[in-house]
Short mmCIF file of C-alpha atoms and ligand atoms in Angstrom, two decimals:
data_model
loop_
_atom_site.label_atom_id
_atom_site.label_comp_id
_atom_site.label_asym_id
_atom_site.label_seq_id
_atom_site.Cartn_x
_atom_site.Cartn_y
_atom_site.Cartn_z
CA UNK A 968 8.04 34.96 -30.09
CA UNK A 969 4.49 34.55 -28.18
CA UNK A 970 5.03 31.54 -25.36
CA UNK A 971 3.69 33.06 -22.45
CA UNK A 972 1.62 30.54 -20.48
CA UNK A 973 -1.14 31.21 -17.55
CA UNK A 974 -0.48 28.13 -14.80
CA UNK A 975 -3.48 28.21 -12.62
CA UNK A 976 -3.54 25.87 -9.22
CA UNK A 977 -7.54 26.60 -8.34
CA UNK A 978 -7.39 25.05 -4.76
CA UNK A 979 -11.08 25.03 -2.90
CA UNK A 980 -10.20 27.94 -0.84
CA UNK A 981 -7.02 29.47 -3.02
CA UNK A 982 -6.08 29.80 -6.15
CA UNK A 983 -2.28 29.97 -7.37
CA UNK A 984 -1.05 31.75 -10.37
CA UNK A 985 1.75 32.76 -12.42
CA UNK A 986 2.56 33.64 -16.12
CA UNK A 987 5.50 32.11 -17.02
CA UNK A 988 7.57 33.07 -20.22
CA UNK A 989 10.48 31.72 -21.99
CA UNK A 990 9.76 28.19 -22.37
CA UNK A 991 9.36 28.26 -18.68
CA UNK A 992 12.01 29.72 -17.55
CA UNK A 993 11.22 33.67 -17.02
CA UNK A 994 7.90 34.39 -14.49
CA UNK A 995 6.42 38.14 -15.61
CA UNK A 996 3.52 37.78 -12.60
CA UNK A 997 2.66 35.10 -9.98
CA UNK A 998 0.28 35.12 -6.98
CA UNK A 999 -2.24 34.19 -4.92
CA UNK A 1000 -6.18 34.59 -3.86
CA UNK A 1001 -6.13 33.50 -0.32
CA UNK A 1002 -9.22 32.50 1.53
CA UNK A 1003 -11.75 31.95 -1.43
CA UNK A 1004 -15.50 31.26 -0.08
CA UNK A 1005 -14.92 32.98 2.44
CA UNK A 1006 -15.62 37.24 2.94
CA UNK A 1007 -11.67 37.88 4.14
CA UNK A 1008 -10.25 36.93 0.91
CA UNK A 1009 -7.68 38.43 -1.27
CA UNK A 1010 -5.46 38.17 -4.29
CA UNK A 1011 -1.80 39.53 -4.71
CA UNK A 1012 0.34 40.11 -7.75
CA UNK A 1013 3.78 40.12 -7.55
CA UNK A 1014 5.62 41.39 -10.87
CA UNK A 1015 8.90 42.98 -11.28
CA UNK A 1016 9.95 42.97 -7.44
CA UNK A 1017 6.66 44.34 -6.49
CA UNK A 1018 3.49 43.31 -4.70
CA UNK A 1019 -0.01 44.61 -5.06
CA UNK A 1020 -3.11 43.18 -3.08
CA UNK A 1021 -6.31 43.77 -4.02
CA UNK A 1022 -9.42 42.90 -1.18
CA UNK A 1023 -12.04 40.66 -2.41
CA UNK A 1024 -15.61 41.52 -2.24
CA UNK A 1025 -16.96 38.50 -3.82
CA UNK A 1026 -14.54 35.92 -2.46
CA UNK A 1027 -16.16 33.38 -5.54
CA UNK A 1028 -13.28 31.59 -7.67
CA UNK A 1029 -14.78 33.56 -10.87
CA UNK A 1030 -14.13 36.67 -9.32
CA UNK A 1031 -10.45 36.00 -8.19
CA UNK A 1032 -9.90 34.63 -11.99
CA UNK A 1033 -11.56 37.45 -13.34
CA UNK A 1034 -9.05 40.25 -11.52
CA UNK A 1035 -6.29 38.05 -13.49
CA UNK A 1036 -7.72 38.79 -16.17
CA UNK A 1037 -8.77 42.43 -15.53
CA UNK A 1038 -4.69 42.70 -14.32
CA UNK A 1039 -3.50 41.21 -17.53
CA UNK A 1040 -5.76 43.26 -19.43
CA UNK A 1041 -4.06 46.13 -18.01
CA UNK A 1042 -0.67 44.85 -18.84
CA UNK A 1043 -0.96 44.07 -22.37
CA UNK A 1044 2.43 42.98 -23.30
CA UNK A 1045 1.77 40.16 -20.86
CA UNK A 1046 -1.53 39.21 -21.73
CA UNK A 1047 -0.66 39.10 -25.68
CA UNK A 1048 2.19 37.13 -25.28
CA UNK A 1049 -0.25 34.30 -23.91
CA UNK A 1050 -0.45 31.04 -25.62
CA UNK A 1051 -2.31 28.88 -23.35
CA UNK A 1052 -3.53 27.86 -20.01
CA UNK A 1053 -2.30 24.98 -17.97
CA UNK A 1054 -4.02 23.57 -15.10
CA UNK A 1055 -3.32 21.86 -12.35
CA UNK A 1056 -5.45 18.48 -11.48
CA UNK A 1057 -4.91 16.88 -8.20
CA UNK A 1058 -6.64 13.57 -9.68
CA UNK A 1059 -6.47 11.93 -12.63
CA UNK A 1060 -7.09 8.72 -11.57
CA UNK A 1061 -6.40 5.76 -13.95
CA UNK A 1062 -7.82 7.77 -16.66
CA UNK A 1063 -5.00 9.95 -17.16
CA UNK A 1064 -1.21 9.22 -17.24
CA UNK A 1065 -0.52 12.60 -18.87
CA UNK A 1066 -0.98 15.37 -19.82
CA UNK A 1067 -3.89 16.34 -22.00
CA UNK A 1068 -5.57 18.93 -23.95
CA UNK A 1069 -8.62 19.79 -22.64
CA UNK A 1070 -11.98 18.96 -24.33
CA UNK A 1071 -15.59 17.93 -22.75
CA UNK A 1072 -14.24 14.15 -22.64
CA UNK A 1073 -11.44 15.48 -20.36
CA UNK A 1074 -13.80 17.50 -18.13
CA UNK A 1075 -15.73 14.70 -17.54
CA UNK A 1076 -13.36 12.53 -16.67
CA UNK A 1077 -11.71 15.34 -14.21
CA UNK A 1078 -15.39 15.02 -12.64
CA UNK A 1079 -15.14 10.88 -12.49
CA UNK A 1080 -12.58 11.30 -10.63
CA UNK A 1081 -13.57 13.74 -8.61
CA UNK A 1082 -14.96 11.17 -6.05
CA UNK A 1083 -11.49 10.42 -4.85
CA UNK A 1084 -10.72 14.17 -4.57
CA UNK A 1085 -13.71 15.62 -3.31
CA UNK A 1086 -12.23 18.92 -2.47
CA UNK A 1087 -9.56 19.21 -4.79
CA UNK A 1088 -11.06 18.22 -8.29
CA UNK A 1089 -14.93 20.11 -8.30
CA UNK A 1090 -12.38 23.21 -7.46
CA UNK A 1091 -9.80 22.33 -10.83
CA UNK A 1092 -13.21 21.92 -12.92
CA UNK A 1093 -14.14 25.47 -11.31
CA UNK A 1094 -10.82 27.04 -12.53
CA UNK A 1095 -11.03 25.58 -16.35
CA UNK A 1096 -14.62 26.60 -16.76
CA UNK A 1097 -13.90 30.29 -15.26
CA UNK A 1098 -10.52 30.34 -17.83
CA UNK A 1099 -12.09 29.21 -20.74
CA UNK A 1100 -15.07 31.81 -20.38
CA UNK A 1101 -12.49 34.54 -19.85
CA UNK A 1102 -9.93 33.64 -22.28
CA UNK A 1103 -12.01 31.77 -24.76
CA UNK A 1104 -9.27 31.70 -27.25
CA UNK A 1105 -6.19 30.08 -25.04
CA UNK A 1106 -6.08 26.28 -25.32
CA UNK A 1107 -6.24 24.87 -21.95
CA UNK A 1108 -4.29 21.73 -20.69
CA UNK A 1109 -4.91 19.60 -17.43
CA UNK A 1110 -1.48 18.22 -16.10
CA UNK A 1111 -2.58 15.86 -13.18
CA UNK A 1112 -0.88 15.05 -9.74
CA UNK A 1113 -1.52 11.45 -10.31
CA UNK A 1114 0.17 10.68 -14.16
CA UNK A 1115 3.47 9.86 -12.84
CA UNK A 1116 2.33 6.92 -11.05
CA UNK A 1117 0.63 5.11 -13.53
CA UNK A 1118 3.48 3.19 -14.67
CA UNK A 1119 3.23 1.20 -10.84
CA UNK A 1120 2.93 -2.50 -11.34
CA UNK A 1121 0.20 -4.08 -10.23
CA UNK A 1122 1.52 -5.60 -6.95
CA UNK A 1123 2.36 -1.71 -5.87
CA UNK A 1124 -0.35 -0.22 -6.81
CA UNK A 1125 -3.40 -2.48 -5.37
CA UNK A 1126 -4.08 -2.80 -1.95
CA UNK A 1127 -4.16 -6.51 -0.39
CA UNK A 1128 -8.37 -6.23 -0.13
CA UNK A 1129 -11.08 -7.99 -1.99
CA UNK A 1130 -10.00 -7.50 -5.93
CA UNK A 1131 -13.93 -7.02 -6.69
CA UNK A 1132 -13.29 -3.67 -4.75
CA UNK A 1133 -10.76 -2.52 -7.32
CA UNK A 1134 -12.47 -4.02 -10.04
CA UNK A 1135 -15.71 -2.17 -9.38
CA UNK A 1136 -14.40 0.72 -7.48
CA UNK A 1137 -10.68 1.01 -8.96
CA UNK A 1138 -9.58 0.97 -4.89
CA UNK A 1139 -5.95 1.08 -5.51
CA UNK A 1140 -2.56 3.17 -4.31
CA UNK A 1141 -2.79 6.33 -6.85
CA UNK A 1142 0.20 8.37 -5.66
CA UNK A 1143 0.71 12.21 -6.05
CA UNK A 1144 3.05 15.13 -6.40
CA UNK A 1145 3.86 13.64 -9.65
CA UNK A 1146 3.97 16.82 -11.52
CA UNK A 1147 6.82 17.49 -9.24
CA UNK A 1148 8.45 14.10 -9.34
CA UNK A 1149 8.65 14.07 -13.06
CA UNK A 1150 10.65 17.66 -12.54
CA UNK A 1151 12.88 16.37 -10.55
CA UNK A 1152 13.93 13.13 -12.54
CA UNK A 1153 14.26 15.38 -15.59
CA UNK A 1154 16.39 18.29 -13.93
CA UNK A 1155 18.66 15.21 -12.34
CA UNK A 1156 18.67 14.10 -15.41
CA UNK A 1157 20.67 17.35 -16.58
CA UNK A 1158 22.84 17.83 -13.92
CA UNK A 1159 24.11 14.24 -13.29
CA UNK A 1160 24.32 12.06 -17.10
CA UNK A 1161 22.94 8.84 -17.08
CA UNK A 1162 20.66 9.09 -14.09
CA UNK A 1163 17.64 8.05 -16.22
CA UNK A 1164 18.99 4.65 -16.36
CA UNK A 1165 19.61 4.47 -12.81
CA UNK A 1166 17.30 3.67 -9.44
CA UNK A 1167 16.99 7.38 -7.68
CA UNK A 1168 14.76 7.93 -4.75
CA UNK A 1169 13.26 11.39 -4.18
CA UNK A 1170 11.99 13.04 -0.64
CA UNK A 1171 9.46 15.63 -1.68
CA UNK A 1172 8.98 16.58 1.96
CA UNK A 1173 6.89 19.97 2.22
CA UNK A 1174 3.42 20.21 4.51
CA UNK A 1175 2.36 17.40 1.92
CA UNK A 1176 5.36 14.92 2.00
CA UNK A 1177 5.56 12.07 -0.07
CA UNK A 1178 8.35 10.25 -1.38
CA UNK A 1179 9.20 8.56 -5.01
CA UNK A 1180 11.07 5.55 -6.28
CA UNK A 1181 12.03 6.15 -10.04
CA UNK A 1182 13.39 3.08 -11.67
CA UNK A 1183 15.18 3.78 -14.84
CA UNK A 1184 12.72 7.55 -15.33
CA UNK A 1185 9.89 5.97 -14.25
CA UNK A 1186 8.05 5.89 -10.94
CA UNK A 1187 8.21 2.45 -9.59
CA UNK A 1188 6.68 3.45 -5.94
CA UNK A 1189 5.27 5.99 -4.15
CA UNK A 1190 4.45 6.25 -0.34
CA UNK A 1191 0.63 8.05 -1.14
CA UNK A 1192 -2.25 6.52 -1.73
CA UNK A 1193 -5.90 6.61 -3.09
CA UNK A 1194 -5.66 9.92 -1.51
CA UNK A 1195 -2.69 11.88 -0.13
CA UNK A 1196 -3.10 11.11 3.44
CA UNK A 1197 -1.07 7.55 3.00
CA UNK A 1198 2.66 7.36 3.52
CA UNK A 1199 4.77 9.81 5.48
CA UNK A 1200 3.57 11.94 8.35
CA UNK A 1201 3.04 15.48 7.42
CA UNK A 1202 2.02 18.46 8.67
CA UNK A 1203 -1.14 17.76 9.48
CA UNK A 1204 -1.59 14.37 8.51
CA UNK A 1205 -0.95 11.31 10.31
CA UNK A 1206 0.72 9.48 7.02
CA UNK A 1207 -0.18 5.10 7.37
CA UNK A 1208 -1.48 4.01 10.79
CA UNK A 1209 -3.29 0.88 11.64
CA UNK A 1210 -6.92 1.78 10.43
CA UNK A 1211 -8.43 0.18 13.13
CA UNK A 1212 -7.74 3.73 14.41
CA UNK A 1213 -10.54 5.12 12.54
CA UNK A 1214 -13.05 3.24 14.23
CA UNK A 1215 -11.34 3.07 17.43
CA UNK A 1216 -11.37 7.03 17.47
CA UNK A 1217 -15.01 7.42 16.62
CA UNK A 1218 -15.96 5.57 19.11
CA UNK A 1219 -13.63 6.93 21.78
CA UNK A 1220 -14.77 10.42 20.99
CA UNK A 1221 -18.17 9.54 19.67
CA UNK A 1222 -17.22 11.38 16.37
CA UNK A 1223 -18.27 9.19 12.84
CA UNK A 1224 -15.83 7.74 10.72
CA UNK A 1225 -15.91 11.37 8.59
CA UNK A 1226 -15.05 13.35 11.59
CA UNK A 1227 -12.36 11.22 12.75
CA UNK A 1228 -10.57 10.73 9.33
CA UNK A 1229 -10.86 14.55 9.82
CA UNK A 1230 -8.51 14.49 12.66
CA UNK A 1231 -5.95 12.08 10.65
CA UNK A 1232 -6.12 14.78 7.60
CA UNK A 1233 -6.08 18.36 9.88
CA UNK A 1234 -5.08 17.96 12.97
CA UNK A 1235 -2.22 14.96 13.01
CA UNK A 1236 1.23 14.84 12.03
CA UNK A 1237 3.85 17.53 13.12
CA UNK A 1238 0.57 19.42 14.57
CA UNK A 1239 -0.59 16.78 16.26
CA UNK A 1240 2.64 15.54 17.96
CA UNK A 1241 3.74 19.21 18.96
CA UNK A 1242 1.37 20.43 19.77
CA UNK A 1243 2.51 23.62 18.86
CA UNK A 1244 2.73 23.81 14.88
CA UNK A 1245 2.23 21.98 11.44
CA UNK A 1246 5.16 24.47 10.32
CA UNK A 1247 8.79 22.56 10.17
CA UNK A 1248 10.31 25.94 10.48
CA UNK A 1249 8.73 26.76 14.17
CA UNK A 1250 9.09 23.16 15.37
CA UNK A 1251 12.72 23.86 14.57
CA UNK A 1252 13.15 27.16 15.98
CA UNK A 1253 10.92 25.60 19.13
CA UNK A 1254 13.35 22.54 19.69
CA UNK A 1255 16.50 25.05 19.60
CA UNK A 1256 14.69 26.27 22.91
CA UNK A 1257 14.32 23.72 24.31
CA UNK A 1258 10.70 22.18 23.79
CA UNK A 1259 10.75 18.15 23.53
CA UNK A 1260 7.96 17.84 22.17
CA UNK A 1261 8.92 19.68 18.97
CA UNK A 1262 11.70 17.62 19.00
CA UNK A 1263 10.06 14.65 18.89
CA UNK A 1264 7.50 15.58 16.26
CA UNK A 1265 10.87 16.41 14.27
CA UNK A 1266 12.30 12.62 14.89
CA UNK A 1267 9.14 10.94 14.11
CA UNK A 1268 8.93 13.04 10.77
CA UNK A 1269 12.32 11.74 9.98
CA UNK A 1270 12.09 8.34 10.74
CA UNK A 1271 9.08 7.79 9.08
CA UNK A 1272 10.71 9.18 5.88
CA UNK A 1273 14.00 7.06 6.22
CA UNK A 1274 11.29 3.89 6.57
CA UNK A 1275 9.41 4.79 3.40
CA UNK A 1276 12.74 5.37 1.29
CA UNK A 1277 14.02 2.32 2.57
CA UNK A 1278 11.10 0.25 1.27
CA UNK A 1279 10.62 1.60 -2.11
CA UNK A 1280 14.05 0.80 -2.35
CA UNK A 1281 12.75 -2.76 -3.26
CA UNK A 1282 11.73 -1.56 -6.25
CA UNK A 1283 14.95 -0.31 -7.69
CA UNK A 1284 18.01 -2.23 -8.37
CA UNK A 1285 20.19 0.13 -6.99
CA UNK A 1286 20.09 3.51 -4.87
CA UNK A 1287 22.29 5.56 -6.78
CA UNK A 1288 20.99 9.43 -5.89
CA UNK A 1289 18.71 10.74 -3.08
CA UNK A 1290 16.62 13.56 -4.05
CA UNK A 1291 15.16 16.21 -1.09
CA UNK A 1292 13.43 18.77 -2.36
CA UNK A 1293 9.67 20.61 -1.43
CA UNK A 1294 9.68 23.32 1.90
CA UNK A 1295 11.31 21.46 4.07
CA UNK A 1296 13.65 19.33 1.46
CA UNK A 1297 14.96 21.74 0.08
CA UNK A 1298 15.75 24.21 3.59
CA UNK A 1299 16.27 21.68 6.46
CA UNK A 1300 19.39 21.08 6.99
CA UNK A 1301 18.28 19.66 10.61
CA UNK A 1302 15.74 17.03 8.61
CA UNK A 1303 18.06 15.77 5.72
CA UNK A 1304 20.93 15.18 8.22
CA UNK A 1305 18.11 13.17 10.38
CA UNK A 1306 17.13 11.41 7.81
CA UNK A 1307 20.17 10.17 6.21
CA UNK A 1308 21.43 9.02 10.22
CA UNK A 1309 18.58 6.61 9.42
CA UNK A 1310 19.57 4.96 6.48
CA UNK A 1311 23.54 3.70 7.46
CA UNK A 1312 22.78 0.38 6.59
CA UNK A 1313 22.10 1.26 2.93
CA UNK A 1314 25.84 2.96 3.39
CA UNK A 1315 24.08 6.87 2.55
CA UNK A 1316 26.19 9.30 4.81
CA UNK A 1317 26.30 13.16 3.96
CA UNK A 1318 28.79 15.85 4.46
CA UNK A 1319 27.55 18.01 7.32
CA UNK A 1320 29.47 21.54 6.36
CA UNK A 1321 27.91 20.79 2.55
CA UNK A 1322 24.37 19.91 3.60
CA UNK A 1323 24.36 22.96 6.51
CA UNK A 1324 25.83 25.67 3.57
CA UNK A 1325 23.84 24.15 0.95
CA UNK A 1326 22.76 27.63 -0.55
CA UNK A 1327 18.91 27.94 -1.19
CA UNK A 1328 17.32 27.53 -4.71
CA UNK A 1329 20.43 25.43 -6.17
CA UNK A 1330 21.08 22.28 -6.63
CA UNK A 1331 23.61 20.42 -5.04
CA UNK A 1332 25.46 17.04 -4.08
CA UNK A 1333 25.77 16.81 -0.01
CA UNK A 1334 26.89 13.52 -0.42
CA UNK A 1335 30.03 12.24 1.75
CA UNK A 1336 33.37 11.79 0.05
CA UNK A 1337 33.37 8.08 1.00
CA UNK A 1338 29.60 7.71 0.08
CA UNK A 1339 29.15 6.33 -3.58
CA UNK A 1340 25.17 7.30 -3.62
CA UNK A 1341 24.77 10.90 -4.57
CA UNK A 1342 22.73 13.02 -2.24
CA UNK A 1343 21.21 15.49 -3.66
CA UNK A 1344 19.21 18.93 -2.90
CA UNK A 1345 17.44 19.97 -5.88
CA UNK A 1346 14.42 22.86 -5.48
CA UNK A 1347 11.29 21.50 -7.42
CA UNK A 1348 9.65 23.53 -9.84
CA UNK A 1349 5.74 21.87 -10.78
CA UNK A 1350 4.59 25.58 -12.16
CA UNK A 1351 7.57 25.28 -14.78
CA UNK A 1352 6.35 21.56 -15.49
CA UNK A 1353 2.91 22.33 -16.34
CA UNK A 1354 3.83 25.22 -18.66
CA UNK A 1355 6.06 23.00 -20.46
CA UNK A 1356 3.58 20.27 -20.93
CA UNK A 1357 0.77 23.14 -22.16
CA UNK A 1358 3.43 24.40 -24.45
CA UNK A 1359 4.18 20.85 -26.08
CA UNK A 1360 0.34 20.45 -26.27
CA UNK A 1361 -0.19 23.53 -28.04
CA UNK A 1362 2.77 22.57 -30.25
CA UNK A 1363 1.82 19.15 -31.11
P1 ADP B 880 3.25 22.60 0.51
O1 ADP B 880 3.07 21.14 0.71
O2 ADP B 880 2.19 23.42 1.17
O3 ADP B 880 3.59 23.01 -0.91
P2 ADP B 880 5.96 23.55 0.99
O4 ADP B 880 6.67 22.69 0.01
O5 ADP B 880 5.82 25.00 0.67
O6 ADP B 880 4.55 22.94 1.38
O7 ADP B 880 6.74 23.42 2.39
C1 ADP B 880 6.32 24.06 3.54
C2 ADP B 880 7.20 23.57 4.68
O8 ADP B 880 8.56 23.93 4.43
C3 ADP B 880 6.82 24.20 6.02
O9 ADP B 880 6.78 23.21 7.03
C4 ADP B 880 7.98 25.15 6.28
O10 ADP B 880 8.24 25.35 7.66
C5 ADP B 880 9.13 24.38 5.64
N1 ADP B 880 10.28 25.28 5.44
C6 ADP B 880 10.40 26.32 4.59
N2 ADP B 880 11.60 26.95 4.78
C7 ADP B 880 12.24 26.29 5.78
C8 ADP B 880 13.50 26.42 6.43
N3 ADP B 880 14.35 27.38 6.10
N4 ADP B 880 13.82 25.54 7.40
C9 ADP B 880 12.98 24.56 7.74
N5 ADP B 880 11.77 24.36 7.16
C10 ADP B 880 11.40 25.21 6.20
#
């Protein structure tokens, strides 16, 4: 049976890839064009345990989608078993809360809402024209960031300003990693019965880190905003700060208000603190030898999280599982354990040997014997979303 499905991620300056086969579940090629726009840029293929990269000469998003296609053409049982294209769209805005098939009206509301993703969403609407040009008979499906969210209630989702700047602007808390969100509460779902009818709170804590309150399957808070720089710190970004800031930093360094939100978005968060890294993995490997600062960065990451967890919380009538997945999720032991030290009073403890031996890509329960919330570590899988959500699409 033909299900293969092309997932494409067209980033401004990469572009993501895979072909994924058996309802999801097998991937026959995945990769990446690195440094797009620019003339150092790249694109590998792995397949079957091996890795090809081909150099670039026109570093243009139509060229890296066009040695996709030249590669599939060249491996023919992969490129007939295609059935469709899925995208991913950073922003859907209120316009979408799901996944769609996509036709003109959906392209132009991608580019609507391409005001509140100025990098992200001109670069999606790249990607689906390229894709449609080169395989003009796939049907192509947008499966947004934001869709998740959209069941928020009102008092979550606006911000306490003037309502006429939501009602002519549609200012309000958006959320993201939703694609990845709605992963997780399904897999849960399978592994623990009876968890869609119960208050879980996920940690997707990767360079972007965000984290999720799902009431009963749906989200019921999120800690990102109109854009992705709200909430947690991250790697680079600062995560919710006074925004005074802004204007006290332009001022200070007699930057504007763009170049100054530039240094919340780039050069903040575990970067910023460190002074040494945005990358969890050296902070840790820095703080083993002794460097404070790393250490520090590492504590502020995790008490931030524990704070945002704690007050989505309100939205749920009961923590019954933790969710960590993303990067660092899903492979710091160091950052769950902090994180969980952080939230005694809502009685979450974890067992140490578990949570150190937790083996990578599975999921499992760290949760301490005398702890009645489950703890969970559960690897998230957005490629395997969209191609699902492309494949009902198709099928519908
Ligand atoms: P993105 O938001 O770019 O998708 P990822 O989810 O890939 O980010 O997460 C990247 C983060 O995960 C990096 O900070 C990296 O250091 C961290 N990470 C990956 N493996 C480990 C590990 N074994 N221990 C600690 N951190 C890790």
């Amino acid at each position: 049976m033909k299900d293969g499905i092309l997932v494409i991620n067209c980033g401004s300056s990469s572009l993501k890839f895979a072909v994924l086969s058996h309802a999801g579940q097998h991937i026959l090629v995945e990769g990446i064009a690195d440094k797009l726009g620019s003339n150092l840029s790249s694109i590998t293929f792995k397949c079957d345990g091996e890795k090809k990269q081909i150099i670039l000469d026109d570093g243009s998003h139509k060229n890296a989608i066009t040695q996709i296609k030249l590669w599939l053409d060249s491996h023919p049982n992969i490129h007939d078993s295609l059935i469709g294209v899925g995208h991913r769209v950073v922003h859907g805005g209120e316009t979408f809360s799901k996944s769609v098939l996509i036709n003109q009206k959906v392209v132009d509301g991608i580019e609507e809402c391409a005001k509140f993703a100025p990098l992200h969403n001109p670069a999606h609407l790249k990607g689906i024209e390229i894709a449609s040009e080169l395989f003009p008979g796939l049907p192509q499906v947008a499966v947004f960031d934001t869709a998740f969210h959209q069941t928020l209630t009102p008092e979550q989702y606006l911000y306490p300003i003037p309502m006429g700047l939501y009602r002519d602007h549609h200012f309000r808390k958006y959320g993201f990693h939703g694609t990845s969100y709605r992963y997780i509460s399904k897999q849960l779902a399978t592994i623990s019965k009876g968890s869609h009818q119960q208050g879980v709170l996920v940690a997707h804590l990767g360079n972007g880190a965000s984290i999720c309150a799902i009431n009963q399957g749906e989200s019921s808070d999120t800690s990102m905003g109109i854009t992705p720089l709200e909430g947690l710190m991250m790697g680079t970004r600062s995560g919710s700060l006074d925004p005074s800031l802004l204007s006290f930093i332009s001022q200070a360094e007699d930057i504007s208000a763009q170049a100054a939100l530039d240094i919340l978005n780039k050069k903040s968060g575990l970067l910023g603190i460190s002074e040494l890294s945005n990358d969890c993995r050296t902070l840790e490997e820095a703080m083993t030898s002794g460097d404070e600062r790393a250490k520090l960065a590492l504590e502020m990451f995790a008490a931030r999280t524990a704070k945002y967890l704690a007050s989505a919380a309100t939205t749920l009538e009961n923590i019954d599982h933790i969710v960590f997945t993303g990067g660092i999720g899903e492979n710091s032991s160091y950052l769950r354990q902090a994180v969980c030290n952080r939230l005694k009073a809502f009685n979450i403890s974890i067992d140490s040997e578990l949570n150190e031996s937790a083996p990578r890509g599975e999921n499992l329960n760290i949760k301490a014997q005398t702890c009645t919330t489950n703890v969970w570590v559960i690897p998230t899988n957005e490629e395997l979303m969209i191609a699902l959500d492309t494949i009902n699409l198709i099928q519908h």
